[in-house]
Each structure stands twice: as C-alpha cells, then as structure tokens.
Amino acid sequence: LLIRSTLFNIAYLGWVCLCCVFLAWTALLPRDQLMAWVRRVLRGVSFLERHIAGIEYEVIGMEKLPAHGSYIVAAKHQSAWETMKLHIILGDPAVVLKKELTQVPVLGLAARKSRMIPVDRSARGRAIASLLEGAAAICTEGRPIVIFPQGTRVAPGAVEPYKAGVALMYNKLKIPMVPMALNSGVFWARKAYFKRPGKITVQFFDPIPAGLPRDEAMARLETVLEAESDRLVRMVGGPGLPPAHPAPTP
C-alpha cells in the first residue's frame, strides 16, 4: 500500500503540474473546446487511479437524472475525488465552489471561463445573493447545478449540518433536486497520504420534485443522502454514522 500510494501521489501531482504548464494555453480557447480539454485531463487522473492506485468507480442511477433542462444535484462531499469526476459523469455541470478557487493561477482562469458558480463565503449575506444569481443564470443555459449541501468535505462517519444555500436555491429556482450519495472518502480520505484500492460507488436517487415546501424538500434530501451514503460507506468497510442519525435503508 505504501509503494502503491507513493507512486500514485507522484504520478498524480506530476500529471497535474504538467497539465497546468503545458495546457495553460487552452484557457484561451472557446468554452466548449476548453471543457473538452478539462475532461481529457480528468480522464487522465482516472487512468492513474485505476492503473496505479487500484481505484475504480461505478455510477448507479444515471436514469434518475432529468433528461431535459436544469436540475440541482445535491451531492455528498467526502473527498477531492468526486470534484474530479463531476465533469466526466454529468458532462457540463455548473459547480458551486469557493470564490478563492477562481483566483488560483491557470486553474482559476479555467474555472471562470467554464462558468461555475463562485461564492465568496466571507461576504455572508452577499454570498447567498451571488449563489442565487449565479444559479439562475445557469438555469437559462439548461445545465445541471452541483452543490454540496454541507458546504465542505465531511469524512465518512462524521456529522455536519446542512447549510441554507441548497434550501434557498431549491426554493428560488423551482427545479428538481437529485440526491447523489457516494463512499469516496473510504478510499481517498481528506489529507490522507494513503489511497485505498477498491471500487468507489456514486449513486443517484429519485429526484425531489420542484415546488415542495422547503422544509419538506430538505428533510427528504437529508434523509436520503445521509442514509444512502452511510449504506455505501458501510458496504466497503467504512465507519458508519452515529446511531442518532438516519440508519441505512434495507
């Protein structure tokens, strides 16, 4: 595991650095061509994961995603892994991200040009306004919107409250919301040197229809997302949630 993780970490960092240096020019391309290059880079990371770290993945429930128009993907966030798979799995999503990421050299320019939804969390009230404005603009393009309801990475077995942003966005946009559960944190833990080989599972569930009362929609989201992510984590030997929180579905 030590040798495999070391080789992967070297290859992964080397790949990212090479792409930043030699593909910086792609930030000048039209947006559709830039995104094609982004997906190539991310597929390169998947290649390294599979052949060096021994990490594969499967996606279940793609048929749950609405066929037309914008929708919200409310995704569990356990690891940096899923942030590198969203553009492979969903095609051309607009991801809600920290505004600081748009200020990183090269990567920040690409993030701005790819039309994500940056949020300045230090601005408090203005952060919510910018989130809603950005999401409304994406709806006119018909693209899916990805938000992490807890606002940060949460390790398997840990508990964090859901933030107001996802509720306000659902209430304003009047579009369906699809829960996305996963167990990536078991294999690619936050700040962990070692990468555990195995198969990561990403699973989509039935959309929460637009127009429900906000509290009802959020209760449904949290129940599904916590219980199903907990089930996927336990399935591969990860730590489960405390008993006071939703139990896995049968």
PDB file of C-alpha atoms in Angstrom:
ATOM      1  CA  LEU A   1       0.000   0.000   0.000  1.00  0.00           C
ATOM      2  CA  LEU A   2       2.888   2.373   0.824  1.00  0.00           C
ATOM      3  CA  ILE A   3       4.626   1.795  -2.515  1.00  0.00           C
ATOM      4  CA  ARG A   4       1.400   1.978  -4.498  1.00  0.00           C
ATOM      5  CA  SER A   5       0.244   5.177  -2.785  1.00  0.00           C
ATOM      6  CA  THR A   6       3.660   6.794  -3.180  1.00  0.00           C
ATOM      7  CA  LEU A   7       3.799   6.017  -6.890  1.00  0.00           C
ATOM      8  CA  PHE A   8       0.272   7.292  -7.384  1.00  0.00           C
ATOM      9  CA  ASN A   9       0.841  10.530  -5.457  1.00  0.00           C
ATOM     10  CA  ILE A  10       3.973  11.249  -7.503  1.00  0.00           C
ATOM     11  CA  ALA A  11       2.211  10.456 -10.791  1.00  0.00           C
ATOM     12  CA  TYR A  12      -0.902  12.433  -9.837  1.00  0.00           C
ATOM     13  CA  LEU A  13       0.984  15.558  -8.792  1.00  0.00           C
ATOM     14  CA  GLY A  14       3.238  15.263 -11.820  1.00  0.00           C
ATOM     15  CA  TRP A  15       0.254  14.961 -14.171  1.00  0.00           C
ATOM     16  CA  VAL A  16      -1.480  17.979 -12.657  1.00  0.00           C
ATOM     17  CA  CYS A  17       1.679  20.088 -12.822  1.00  0.00           C
ATOM     18  CA  LEU A  18       2.391  19.080 -16.416  1.00  0.00           C
ATOM     19  CA  CYS A  19      -1.158  19.914 -17.449  1.00  0.00           C
ATOM     20  CA  CYS A  20      -1.014  23.316 -15.729  1.00  0.00           C
ATOM     21  CA  VAL A  21       2.212  24.162 -17.548  1.00  0.00           C
ATOM     22  CA  PHE A  22       1.653  22.695 -20.995  1.00  0.00           C
ATOM     23  CA  LEU A  23      -2.104  23.195 -21.259  1.00  0.00           C
ATOM     24  CA  ALA A  24      -2.313  26.736 -19.920  1.00  0.00           C
ATOM     25  CA  TRP A  25      -2.973  27.905 -23.495  1.00  0.00           C
ATOM     26  CA  THR A  26      -6.312  26.041 -23.521  1.00  0.00           C
ATOM     27  CA  ALA A  27      -7.773  28.752 -21.244  1.00  0.00           C
ATOM     28  CA  LEU A  28      -7.757  30.973 -24.350  1.00  0.00           C
ATOM     29  CA  LEU A  29      -9.930  28.561 -26.337  1.00  0.00           C
ATOM     30  CA  PRO A  30     -13.700  28.877 -26.767  1.00  0.00           C
ATOM     31  CA  ARG A  31     -15.530  27.469 -23.787  1.00  0.00           C
ATOM     32  CA  ASP A  32     -16.659  24.197 -25.396  1.00  0.00           C
ATOM     33  CA  GLN A  33     -13.103  23.382 -26.513  1.00  0.00           C
ATOM     34  CA  LEU A  34     -11.718  24.277 -23.088  1.00  0.00           C
ATOM     35  CA  MET A  35     -14.184  21.909 -21.403  1.00  0.00           C
ATOM     36  CA  ALA A  36     -13.192  19.114 -23.792  1.00  0.00           C
ATOM     37  CA  TRP A  37      -9.590  19.536 -22.616  1.00  0.00           C
ATOM     38  CA  VAL A  38     -10.690  19.619 -18.979  1.00  0.00           C
ATOM     39  CA  ARG A  39     -12.408  16.265 -19.414  1.00  0.00           C
ATOM     40  CA  ARG A  40      -9.285  14.813 -21.062  1.00  0.00           C
ATOM     41  CA  VAL A  41      -7.186  15.896 -18.084  1.00  0.00           C
ATOM     42  CA  LEU A  42      -9.689  14.386 -15.641  1.00  0.00           C
ATOM     43  CA  ARG A  43      -9.793  11.123 -17.579  1.00  0.00           C
ATOM     44  CA  GLY A  44      -6.008  11.069 -17.254  1.00  0.00           C
ATOM     45  CA  VAL A  45      -6.403  11.216 -13.467  1.00  0.00           C
ATOM     46  CA  SER A  46      -8.886   8.318 -13.651  1.00  0.00           C
ATOM     47  CA  PHE A  47      -6.326   6.327 -15.666  1.00  0.00           C
ATOM     48  CA  LEU A  48      -3.692   6.856 -12.957  1.00  0.00           C
ATOM     49  CA  GLU A  49      -6.171   5.947 -10.207  1.00  0.00           C
ATOM     50  CA  ARG A  50      -7.107   2.710 -11.916  1.00  0.00           C
ATOM     51  CA  HIS A  51      -3.676   1.522 -13.003  1.00  0.00           C
ATOM     52  CA  ILE A  52      -1.517   2.715 -10.100  1.00  0.00           C
ATOM     53  CA  ALA A  53      -3.708   3.208  -7.024  1.00  0.00           C
ATOM     54  CA  GLY A  54      -6.113   0.411  -7.907  1.00  0.00           C
ATOM     55  CA  ILE A  55      -9.162   2.673  -7.512  1.00  0.00           C
ATOM     56  CA  GLU A  56     -12.075   2.071  -9.853  1.00  0.00           C
ATOM     57  CA  TYR A  57     -15.564   3.500  -9.728  1.00  0.00           C
ATOM     58  CA  GLU A  58     -19.129   2.774 -10.746  1.00  0.00           C
ATOM     59  CA  VAL A  59     -22.092   5.085 -11.231  1.00  0.00           C
ATOM     60  CA  ILE A  60     -25.576   3.821 -10.416  1.00  0.00           C
ATOM     61  CA  GLY A  61     -28.871   5.526 -11.193  1.00  0.00           C
ATOM     62  CA  MET A  62     -27.987   7.751 -14.142  1.00  0.00           C
ATOM     63  CA  GLU A  63     -31.552   7.147 -15.367  1.00  0.00           C
ATOM     64  CA  LYS A  64     -32.757   9.172 -12.362  1.00  0.00           C
ATOM     65  CA  LEU A  65     -31.338  12.378 -13.861  1.00  0.00           C
ATOM     66  CA  PRO A  66     -33.878  14.578 -15.690  1.00  0.00           C
ATOM     67  CA  ALA A  67     -33.500  14.288 -19.455  1.00  0.00           C
ATOM     68  CA  HIS A  68     -34.084  17.988 -20.175  1.00  0.00           C
ATOM     69  CA  GLY A  69     -33.479  21.340 -18.520  1.00  0.00           C
ATOM     70  CA  SER A  70     -31.580  22.324 -15.419  1.00  0.00           C
ATOM     71  CA  TYR A  71     -31.744  20.431 -12.168  1.00  0.00           C
ATOM     72  CA  ILE A  72     -29.870  20.523  -8.878  1.00  0.00           C
ATOM     73  CA  VAL A  73     -27.523  17.694  -7.940  1.00  0.00           C
ATOM     74  CA  ALA A  74     -27.198  17.771  -4.154  1.00  0.00           C
ATOM     75  CA  ALA A  75     -24.035  15.721  -3.683  1.00  0.00           C
ATOM     76  CA  LYS A  76     -22.412  14.223  -0.627  1.00  0.00           C
ATOM     77  CA  HIS A  77     -18.829  15.520  -0.374  1.00  0.00           C
ATOM     78  CA  GLN A  78     -16.287  13.245   1.301  1.00  0.00           C
ATOM     79  CA  SER A  79     -13.178  13.727  -0.794  1.00  0.00           C
ATOM     80  CA  ALA A  80     -11.409  15.641  -3.526  1.00  0.00           C
ATOM     81  CA  TRP A  81     -12.092  12.588  -5.693  1.00  0.00           C
ATOM     82  CA  GLU A  82     -15.680  13.496  -6.636  1.00  0.00           C
ATOM     83  CA  THR A  83     -14.745  17.043  -7.618  1.00  0.00           C
ATOM     84  CA  MET A  84     -12.603  15.492 -10.360  1.00  0.00           C
ATOM     85  CA  LYS A  85     -15.392  13.227 -11.615  1.00  0.00           C
ATOM     86  CA  LEU A  86     -18.326  15.636 -11.919  1.00  0.00           C
ATOM     87  CA  HIS A  87     -17.436  16.745 -15.457  1.00  0.00           C
ATOM     88  CA  ILE A  88     -16.984  13.131 -16.539  1.00  0.00           C
ATOM     89  CA  ILE A  89     -20.224  11.869 -15.006  1.00  0.00           C
ATOM     90  CA  LEU A  90     -22.501  14.861 -15.644  1.00  0.00           C
ATOM     91  CA  GLY A  91     -20.985  16.312 -18.816  1.00  0.00           C
ATOM     92  CA  ASP A  92     -21.163  20.065 -18.320  1.00  0.00           C
ATOM     93  CA  PRO A  93     -22.323  20.886 -14.787  1.00  0.00           C
ATOM     94  CA  ALA A  94     -22.005  24.238 -13.042  1.00  0.00           C
ATOM     95  CA  VAL A  95     -20.439  23.520  -9.666  1.00  0.00           C
ATOM     96  CA  VAL A  96     -20.900  25.780  -6.664  1.00  0.00           C
ATOM     97  CA  LEU A  97     -17.370  26.458  -5.422  1.00  0.00           C
ATOM     98  CA  LYS A  98     -15.368  28.775  -3.206  1.00  0.00           C
ATOM     99  CA  LYS A  99     -14.509  32.044  -4.919  1.00  0.00           C
ATOM    100  CA  GLU A 100     -10.871  31.628  -3.853  1.00  0.00           C
ATOM    101  CA  LEU A 101     -10.527  28.771  -6.344  1.00  0.00           C
ATOM    102  CA  THR A 102     -11.197  31.153  -9.222  1.00  0.00           C
ATOM    103  CA  GLN A 103      -8.156  33.195  -8.163  1.00  0.00           C
ATOM    104  CA  VAL A 104      -5.643  30.341  -8.454  1.00  0.00           C
ATOM    105  CA  PRO A 105      -3.252  30.898 -11.394  1.00  0.00           C
ATOM    106  CA  VAL A 106      -4.215  28.985 -14.562  1.00  0.00           C
ATOM    107  CA  LEU A 107      -6.830  26.823 -12.808  1.00  0.00           C
ATOM    108  CA  GLY A 108      -8.708  29.915 -11.693  1.00  0.00           C
ATOM    109  CA  LEU A 109      -8.891  31.259 -15.245  1.00  0.00           C
ATOM    110  CA  ALA A 110     -10.258  27.940 -16.442  1.00  0.00           C
ATOM    111  CA  ALA A 111     -12.822  27.893 -13.613  1.00  0.00           C
ATOM    112  CA  ARG A 112     -14.020  31.380 -14.523  1.00  0.00           C
ATOM    113  CA  LYS A 113     -14.236  30.636 -18.227  1.00  0.00           C
ATOM    114  CA  SER A 114     -16.049  27.349 -17.645  1.00  0.00           C
ATOM    115  CA  ARG A 115     -18.839  29.316 -15.905  1.00  0.00           C
ATOM    116  CA  MET A 116     -19.012  27.697 -12.499  1.00  0.00           C
ATOM    117  CA  ILE A 117     -20.856  29.375  -9.596  1.00  0.00           C
ATOM    118  CA  PRO A 118     -18.246  31.016  -7.318  1.00  0.00           C
ATOM    119  CA  VAL A 119     -19.365  32.036  -3.841  1.00  0.00           C
ATOM    120  CA  ASP A 120     -17.462  34.367  -1.514  1.00  0.00           C
ATOM    121  CA  ARG A 121     -18.252  32.754   1.822  1.00  0.00           C
ATOM    122  CA  SER A 122     -16.654  35.612   3.752  1.00  0.00           C
ATOM    123  CA  ALA A 123     -19.292  38.001   2.359  1.00  0.00           C
ATOM    124  CA  ARG A 124     -22.121  36.284   4.296  1.00  0.00           C
ATOM    125  CA  GLY A 125     -25.395  37.831   3.085  1.00  0.00           C
ATOM    126  CA  ARG A 126     -23.881  38.707  -0.272  1.00  0.00           C
ATOM    127  CA  ALA A 127     -22.681  35.114  -0.655  1.00  0.00           C
ATOM    128  CA  ILE A 128     -26.276  33.863  -0.762  1.00  0.00           C
ATOM    129  CA  ALA A 129     -27.268  36.573  -3.234  1.00  0.00           C
ATOM    130  CA  SER A 130     -24.372  35.674  -5.552  1.00  0.00           C
ATOM    131  CA  LEU A 131     -25.230  31.973  -5.267  1.00  0.00           C
ATOM    132  CA  LEU A 132     -28.837  32.569  -6.307  1.00  0.00           C
ATOM    133  CA  GLU A 133     -27.896  34.967  -9.102  1.00  0.00           C
ATOM    134  CA  GLY A 134     -25.322  32.562 -10.496  1.00  0.00           C
ATOM    135  CA  ALA A 135     -27.668  29.585 -10.282  1.00  0.00           C
ATOM    136  CA  ALA A 136     -30.493  31.487 -12.007  1.00  0.00           C
ATOM    137  CA  ALA A 137     -28.146  32.362 -14.876  1.00  0.00           C
ATOM    138  CA  ILE A 138     -27.156  28.693 -15.273  1.00  0.00           C
ATOM    139  CA  CYS A 139     -30.823  27.702 -15.487  1.00  0.00           C
ATOM    140  CA  THR A 140     -31.157  29.743 -18.666  1.00  0.00           C
ATOM    141  CA  GLU A 141     -28.454  27.519 -20.185  1.00  0.00           C
ATOM    142  CA  GLY A 142     -30.190  24.286 -19.201  1.00  0.00           C
ATOM    143  CA  ARG A 143     -27.123  22.917 -17.393  1.00  0.00           C
ATOM    144  CA  PRO A 144     -27.172  20.856 -14.188  1.00  0.00           C
ATOM    145  CA  ILE A 145     -26.066  22.615 -10.994  1.00  0.00           C
ATOM    146  CA  VAL A 146     -23.992  20.755  -8.401  1.00  0.00           C
ATOM    147  CA  ILE A 147     -23.946  21.857  -4.781  1.00  0.00           C
ATOM    148  CA  PHE A 148     -22.524  20.183  -1.684  1.00  0.00           C
ATOM    149  CA  PRO A 149     -25.270  20.763   0.912  1.00  0.00           C
ATOM    150  CA  GLN A 150     -22.921  20.656   3.896  1.00  0.00           C
ATOM    151  CA  GLY A 151     -20.616  23.192   2.267  1.00  0.00           C
ATOM    152  CA  THR A 152     -17.418  21.261   2.925  1.00  0.00           C
ATOM    153  CA  ARG A 153     -15.884  17.796   2.862  1.00  0.00           C
ATOM    154  CA  VAL A 154     -17.254  15.546   5.598  1.00  0.00           C
ATOM    155  CA  ALA A 155     -15.432  12.321   6.427  1.00  0.00           C
ATOM    156  CA  PRO A 156     -17.366   9.034   6.454  1.00  0.00           C
ATOM    157  CA  GLY A 157     -18.975   8.556   9.853  1.00  0.00           C
ATOM    158  CA  ALA A 158     -18.810  12.272  10.701  1.00  0.00           C
ATOM    159  CA  VAL A 159     -21.801  14.599  11.034  1.00  0.00           C
ATOM    160  CA  GLU A 160     -22.117  18.178   9.792  1.00  0.00           C
ATOM    161  CA  PRO A 161     -25.249  20.349   9.465  1.00  0.00           C
ATOM    162  CA  TYR A 162     -26.739  21.183   6.082  1.00  0.00           C
ATOM    163  CA  LYS A 163     -26.275  24.814   5.042  1.00  0.00           C
ATOM    164  CA  ALA A 164     -29.028  27.198   3.988  1.00  0.00           C
ATOM    165  CA  GLY A 165     -27.708  27.643   0.432  1.00  0.00           C
ATOM    166  CA  VAL A 166     -29.159  24.442  -1.022  1.00  0.00           C
ATOM    167  CA  ALA A 167     -32.595  25.129   0.506  1.00  0.00           C
ATOM    168  CA  LEU A 168     -32.711  28.698  -0.774  1.00  0.00           C
ATOM    169  CA  MET A 169     -31.568  27.645  -4.233  1.00  0.00           C
ATOM    170  CA  TYR A 170     -34.209  24.892  -4.446  1.00  0.00           C
ATOM    171  CA  ASN A 171     -36.892  27.303  -3.266  1.00  0.00           C
ATOM    172  CA  LYS A 172     -35.964  30.031  -5.762  1.00  0.00           C
ATOM    173  CA  LEU A 173     -35.184  28.039  -8.891  1.00  0.00           C
ATOM    174  CA  LYS A 174     -38.226  25.738  -8.847  1.00  0.00           C
ATOM    175  CA  ILE A 175     -36.338  22.854 -10.479  1.00  0.00           C
ATOM    176  CA  PRO A 176     -35.947  19.185  -9.413  1.00  0.00           C
ATOM    177  CA  MET A 177     -33.215  18.204  -6.960  1.00  0.00           C
ATOM    178  CA  VAL A 178     -31.398  14.869  -7.287  1.00  0.00           C
ATOM    179  CA  PRO A 179     -29.563  13.372  -4.260  1.00  0.00           C
ATOM    180  CA  MET A 180     -26.095  11.985  -5.072  1.00  0.00           C
ATOM    181  CA  ALA A 181     -24.636   9.597  -2.472  1.00  0.00           C
ATOM    182  CA  LEU A 182     -21.125   8.124  -2.517  1.00  0.00           C
ATOM    183  CA  ASN A 183     -18.388   6.449  -0.472  1.00  0.00           C
ATOM    184  CA  SER A 184     -15.250   8.062  -1.913  1.00  0.00           C
ATOM    185  CA  GLY A 185     -13.909   9.089   1.496  1.00  0.00           C
ATOM    186  CA  VAL A 186     -13.193   5.471   2.389  1.00  0.00           C
ATOM    187  CA  PHE A 187     -10.694   5.191  -0.467  1.00  0.00           C
ATOM    188  CA  TRP A 188      -9.429   8.779  -0.849  1.00  0.00           C
ATOM    189  CA  ALA A 189      -9.593  10.336   2.599  1.00  0.00           C
ATOM    190  CA  ARG A 190      -9.131  14.040   3.206  1.00  0.00           C
ATOM    191  CA  LYS A 191      -5.460  14.920   3.794  1.00  0.00           C
ATOM    192  CA  ALA A 192      -4.553  11.210   3.674  1.00  0.00           C
ATOM    193  CA  TYR A 193      -1.310  10.052   2.057  1.00  0.00           C
ATOM    194  CA  PHE A 194      -2.539   6.521   1.501  1.00  0.00           C
ATOM    195  CA  LYS A 195      -5.089   5.698  -1.174  1.00  0.00           C
ATOM    196  CA  ARG A 196      -7.023   2.511  -0.555  1.00  0.00           C
ATOM    197  CA  PRO A 197      -7.599   0.297  -3.611  1.00  0.00           C
ATOM    198  CA  GLY A 198     -11.167  -0.742  -4.373  1.00  0.00           C
ATOM    199  CA  LYS A 199     -14.318   0.409  -6.126  1.00  0.00           C
ATOM    200  CA  ILE A 200     -15.942   3.757  -5.314  1.00  0.00           C
ATOM    201  CA  THR A 201     -19.702   3.889  -5.810  1.00  0.00           C
ATOM    202  CA  VAL A 202     -21.608   7.012  -6.840  1.00  0.00           C
ATOM    203  CA  GLN A 203     -25.383   6.657  -6.797  1.00  0.00           C
ATOM    204  CA  PHE A 204     -28.207   8.972  -7.867  1.00  0.00           C
ATOM    205  CA  PHE A 205     -31.676   8.695  -6.356  1.00  0.00           C
ATOM    206  CA  ASP A 206     -35.201   9.714  -7.332  1.00  0.00           C
ATOM    207  CA  PRO A 207     -35.463  13.472  -7.927  1.00  0.00           C
ATOM    208  CA  ILE A 208     -37.180  15.557  -5.281  1.00  0.00           C
ATOM    209  CA  PRO A 209     -39.776  17.354  -7.426  1.00  0.00           C
ATOM    210  CA  ALA A 210     -39.795  21.123  -7.757  1.00  0.00           C
ATOM    211  CA  GLY A 211     -42.230  23.167  -5.753  1.00  0.00           C
ATOM    212  CA  LEU A 212     -42.400  21.242  -2.469  1.00  0.00           C
ATOM    213  CA  PRO A 213     -42.385  23.216   0.797  1.00  0.00           C
ATOM    214  CA  ARG A 214     -38.757  23.997   1.562  1.00  0.00           C
ATOM    215  CA  ASP A 215     -38.648  22.160   4.899  1.00  0.00           C
ATOM    216  CA  GLU A 216     -40.202  19.038   3.398  1.00  0.00           C
ATOM    217  CA  ALA A 217     -37.763  19.006   0.492  1.00  0.00           C
ATOM    218  CA  MET A 218     -34.748  19.448   2.760  1.00  0.00           C
ATOM    219  CA  ALA A 219     -35.928  16.735   5.142  1.00  0.00           C
ATOM    220  CA  ARG A 220     -36.273  14.332   2.211  1.00  0.00           C
ATOM    221  CA  LEU A 221     -32.849  15.286   0.889  1.00  0.00           C
ATOM    222  CA  GLU A 222     -31.029  14.853   4.182  1.00  0.00           C
ATOM    223  CA  THR A 223     -32.748  11.563   4.986  1.00  0.00           C
ATOM    224  CA  VAL A 224     -31.849  10.036   1.622  1.00  0.00           C
ATOM    225  CA  LEU A 225     -28.365  11.482   1.311  1.00  0.00           C
ATOM    226  CA  GLU A 226     -27.214  10.582   4.827  1.00  0.00           C
ATOM    227  CA  ALA A 227     -28.786   7.122   4.939  1.00  0.00           C
ATOM    228  CA  GLU A 228     -27.664   6.089   1.465  1.00  0.00           C
ATOM    229  CA  SER A 229     -24.122   7.436   1.781  1.00  0.00           C
ATOM    230  CA  ASP A 230     -23.891   5.662   5.133  1.00  0.00           C
ATOM    231  CA  ARG A 231     -25.052   2.433   3.472  1.00  0.00           C
ATOM    232  CA  LEU A 232     -22.435   2.774   0.706  1.00  0.00           C
ATOM    233  CA  VAL A 233     -19.699   3.531   3.248  1.00  0.00           C
ATOM    234  CA  ARG A 234     -20.572   0.521   5.419  1.00  0.00           C
ATOM    235  CA  MET A 235     -20.742  -1.669   2.310  1.00  0.00           C
ATOM    236  CA  VAL A 236     -16.975  -1.204   1.782  1.00  0.00           C
ATOM    237  CA  GLY A 237     -15.995  -1.385   5.444  1.00  0.00           C
ATOM    238  CA  GLY A 238     -16.007   2.322   6.313  1.00  0.00           C
ATOM    239  CA  PRO A 239     -17.203   3.866   9.581  1.00  0.00           C
ATOM    240  CA  GLY A 240     -20.949   4.312   9.899  1.00  0.00           C
ATOM    241  CA  LEU A 241     -22.915   7.246  11.245  1.00  0.00           C
ATOM    242  CA  PRO A 242     -23.724   7.516  14.969  1.00  0.00           C
ATOM    243  CA  PRO A 243     -26.992   5.744  15.941  1.00  0.00           C
ATOM    244  CA  ALA A 244     -28.839   9.061  16.400  1.00  0.00           C
ATOM    245  CA  HIS A 245     -28.636   9.711  12.654  1.00  0.00           C
ATOM    246  CA  PRO A 246     -30.506   8.089   9.783  1.00  0.00           C
ATOM    247  CA  ALA A 247     -29.937   4.347   9.521  1.00  0.00           C
ATOM    248  CA  PRO A 248     -29.107   2.753   6.190  1.00  0.00           C
ATOM    249  CA  THR A 249     -32.056   1.650   4.117  1.00  0.00           C
ATOM    250  CA  PRO A 250     -32.537  -2.118   3.778  1.00  0.00           C
TER     251      PRO A 250
END
